[in-house]
Amino acid sequence: MIHFMLLFSRQGKLRLQKWYISHAFKQQKKIIRELTTLILSRKAKMCSFVEWKDMKIVYKRYASLYFCCAIDSSDNELLTLEIIHRYVELLDKYFGSVCELDIIFNFEKAYFILDELLIGGEVQETSKKAVLKSITSQDMLQEEETPQGIFEDQGLG
């Protein structure tokens, strides 16, 4: 089971965090600080798996972002690496070659995509098509609910 997922930049700035196990806010900050320091200090050719406390940390760097998951010590690291890669593929499909700015300015979409892929730290949907279809239908629903031309109707546009 995934305990949490973090996305952070090469400068150590947190871009996204999803916690599947409850931690106090202070504890979350401490974990984030420790892990960003640990991962950023590792060389590029080093293994993407680290034993940390009673968990395993699995991480992968894509462009300027690090995707980091904490899993149970008995869980499969390669499967977690595959989940991270699947998430990046989904972000790429949705945003068209995702970059750090896409995550910053569309964080709600990044969270929605993650929630379609994982629930409670477990994989919910493995099909990229199904996830993307769900996201597309959610986008269409949102467009229908967003009133167009409010300012024009009031003579302000």
Short mmCIF file of C-alpha atoms in Angstrom, two decimals:
data_model
loop_
_atom_site.label_atom_id
_atom_site.label_comp_id
_atom_site.label_asym_id
_atom_site.label_seq_id
_atom_site.Cartn_x
_atom_site.Cartn_y
_atom_site.Cartn_z
CA MET A 1 0.00 0.00 0.00
CA ILE A 2 1.16 3.49 -0.79
CA HIS A 3 1.40 5.66 2.32
CA PHE A 4 1.87 8.91 0.44
CA MET A 5 2.97 10.38 -2.86
CA LEU A 6 5.05 13.54 -3.21
CA LEU A 7 6.00 15.54 -6.29
CA PHE A 8 8.79 18.04 -5.86
CA SER A 9 11.17 20.00 -8.05
CA ARG A 10 14.95 19.74 -8.29
CA GLN A 11 15.06 22.79 -6.01
CA GLY A 12 13.08 20.90 -3.36
CA LYS A 13 9.82 22.81 -3.84
CA LEU A 14 6.78 20.66 -3.14
CA ARG A 15 4.36 20.63 -6.10
CA LEU A 16 1.85 17.96 -5.06
CA GLN A 17 1.28 15.78 -2.02
CA LYS A 18 -1.24 13.04 -1.41
CA TRP A 19 -1.40 11.30 1.97
CA TYR A 20 -3.15 7.94 2.31
CA ILE A 21 -2.11 7.47 5.94
CA SER A 22 -3.00 10.19 8.39
CA HIS A 23 -0.14 12.23 9.85
CA ALA A 24 -0.15 15.43 11.87
CA PHE A 25 0.70 18.52 9.81
CA LYS A 26 4.01 18.96 11.68
CA GLN A 27 4.91 15.33 10.98
CA GLN A 28 4.06 15.76 7.28
CA LYS A 29 6.35 18.77 7.03
CA LYS A 30 9.16 16.84 8.72
CA ILE A 31 8.71 13.85 6.38
CA ILE A 32 8.68 16.11 3.31
CA ARG A 33 11.83 17.91 4.44
CA GLU A 34 13.69 14.66 5.24
CA LEU A 35 12.74 12.94 1.99
CA THR A 36 13.44 15.86 -0.33
CA THR A 37 16.86 16.26 1.27
CA LEU A 38 17.56 12.52 1.06
CA ILE A 39 16.45 12.10 -2.56
CA LEU A 40 17.99 15.31 -3.89
CA SER A 41 21.35 14.36 -2.37
CA ARG A 42 21.43 11.04 -4.26
CA LYS A 43 23.35 10.72 -7.52
CA ALA A 44 21.44 10.14 -10.77
CA LYS A 45 22.88 6.64 -11.31
CA MET A 46 21.87 5.41 -7.85
CA CYS A 47 19.00 3.01 -7.26
CA SER A 48 15.49 4.53 -7.06
CA PHE A 49 14.63 2.52 -3.94
CA VAL A 50 15.57 3.58 -0.43
CA GLU A 51 14.78 1.91 2.86
CA TRP A 52 13.57 4.63 5.19
CA LYS A 53 12.28 4.07 8.72
CA ASP A 54 9.87 1.11 8.44
CA MET A 55 8.99 1.84 4.79
CA LYS A 56 10.51 1.79 1.34
CA ILE A 57 10.78 4.98 -0.68
CA VAL A 58 10.42 4.59 -4.43
CA TYR A 59 11.16 7.60 -6.57
CA LYS A 60 11.75 8.55 -10.17
CA ARG A 61 12.82 11.79 -11.78
CA TYR A 62 11.01 13.00 -14.89
CA ALA A 63 12.44 16.24 -16.34
CA SER A 64 12.53 18.70 -13.43
CA LEU A 65 10.14 16.78 -11.14
CA TYR A 66 10.71 13.95 -8.69
CA PHE A 67 7.80 11.56 -8.11
CA CYS A 68 8.18 9.86 -4.74
CA CYS A 69 6.07 7.16 -3.05
CA ALA A 70 6.38 5.59 0.37
CA ILE A 71 5.25 1.98 0.52
CA ASP A 72 5.17 -0.84 3.06
CA SER A 73 8.48 -2.64 3.43
CA SER A 74 6.87 -5.84 2.09
CA ASP A 75 5.45 -4.19 -1.07
CA ASN A 76 6.87 -4.57 -4.57
CA GLU A 77 9.12 -1.66 -5.54
CA LEU A 78 8.89 -2.37 -9.27
CA LEU A 79 5.10 -2.27 -9.16
CA THR A 80 5.28 1.10 -7.41
CA LEU A 81 7.70 2.35 -10.04
CA GLU A 82 5.18 1.23 -12.66
CA ILE A 83 2.39 3.13 -10.86
CA ILE A 84 4.53 6.28 -10.87
CA HIS A 85 5.23 5.79 -14.57
CA ARG A 86 1.51 5.23 -15.29
CA TYR A 87 0.69 8.49 -13.49
CA VAL A 88 3.30 10.37 -15.55
CA GLU A 89 1.91 8.82 -18.75
CA LEU A 90 -1.59 9.97 -17.81
CA LEU A 91 -0.35 13.48 -17.05
CA ASP A 92 1.50 13.50 -20.39
CA LYS A 93 -1.60 12.39 -22.30
CA TYR A 94 -3.82 14.92 -20.58
CA PHE A 95 -1.51 17.94 -20.73
CA GLY A 96 0.39 16.96 -23.87
CA SER A 97 3.97 16.60 -22.63
CA VAL A 98 3.45 17.64 -19.01
CA CYS A 99 5.83 20.07 -17.35
CA GLU A 100 6.21 21.51 -13.88
CA LEU A 101 4.10 24.56 -14.76
CA ASP A 102 1.18 22.32 -15.77
CA ILE A 103 1.22 20.85 -12.28
CA ILE A 104 1.54 24.27 -10.62
CA PHE A 105 -1.27 25.96 -12.55
CA ASN A 106 -3.56 22.93 -12.91
CA PHE A 107 -2.94 21.17 -9.61
CA GLU A 108 -6.64 20.29 -9.26
CA LYS A 109 -6.45 18.31 -12.53
CA ALA A 110 -3.25 16.59 -11.37
CA TYR A 111 -5.01 15.57 -8.13
CA PHE A 112 -8.09 14.42 -10.06
CA ILE A 113 -5.96 12.23 -12.34
CA LEU A 114 -4.18 10.78 -9.30
CA ASP A 115 -7.53 10.10 -7.60
CA GLU A 116 -8.76 8.26 -10.69
CA LEU A 117 -5.63 6.09 -10.63
CA LEU A 118 -5.27 5.51 -6.86
CA ILE A 119 -7.74 5.39 -4.01
CA GLY A 120 -6.69 4.81 -0.44
CA GLY A 121 -3.14 4.05 -1.53
CA GLU A 122 -4.21 1.19 -3.82
CA VAL A 123 -4.53 1.08 -7.60
CA GLN A 124 -8.12 1.72 -8.60
CA GLU A 125 -7.86 1.71 -12.38
CA THR A 126 -5.09 0.28 -14.55
CA SER A 127 -6.53 1.29 -17.91
CA LYS A 128 -5.18 4.60 -19.22
CA LYS A 129 -8.17 4.82 -21.58
CA ALA A 130 -10.66 4.48 -18.72
CA VAL A 131 -8.90 7.13 -16.62
CA LEU A 132 -8.64 9.57 -19.53
CA LYS A 133 -12.29 8.96 -20.45
CA SER A 134 -13.31 9.76 -16.87
CA ILE A 135 -11.20 12.94 -16.87
CA THR A 136 -12.63 14.05 -20.24
CA SER A 137 -16.20 13.49 -19.06
CA GLN A 138 -15.42 15.45 -15.88
CA ASP A 139 -14.01 18.30 -17.97
CA MET A 140 -17.15 18.35 -20.14
CA LEU A 141 -19.34 18.36 -17.04
CA GLN A 142 -17.34 21.26 -15.62
CA GLU A 143 -17.67 23.21 -18.87
CA GLU A 144 -21.44 22.71 -18.83
CA GLU A 145 -21.68 23.99 -15.26
CA THR A 146 -19.45 27.02 -15.86
CA PRO A 147 -21.71 29.83 -17.08
CA GLN A 148 -20.40 31.38 -20.29
CA GLY A 149 -20.92 35.02 -21.09
CA ILE A 150 -21.97 36.28 -17.65
CA PHE A 151 -20.25 39.59 -18.24
CA GLU A 152 -21.74 40.00 -21.73
CA ASP A 153 -25.25 39.44 -20.34
CA GLN A 154 -24.73 42.19 -17.79
CA GLY A 155 -23.29 44.59 -20.35
CA LEU A 156 -19.81 44.42 -18.81
CA GLY A 157 -17.98 42.60 -21.60
#
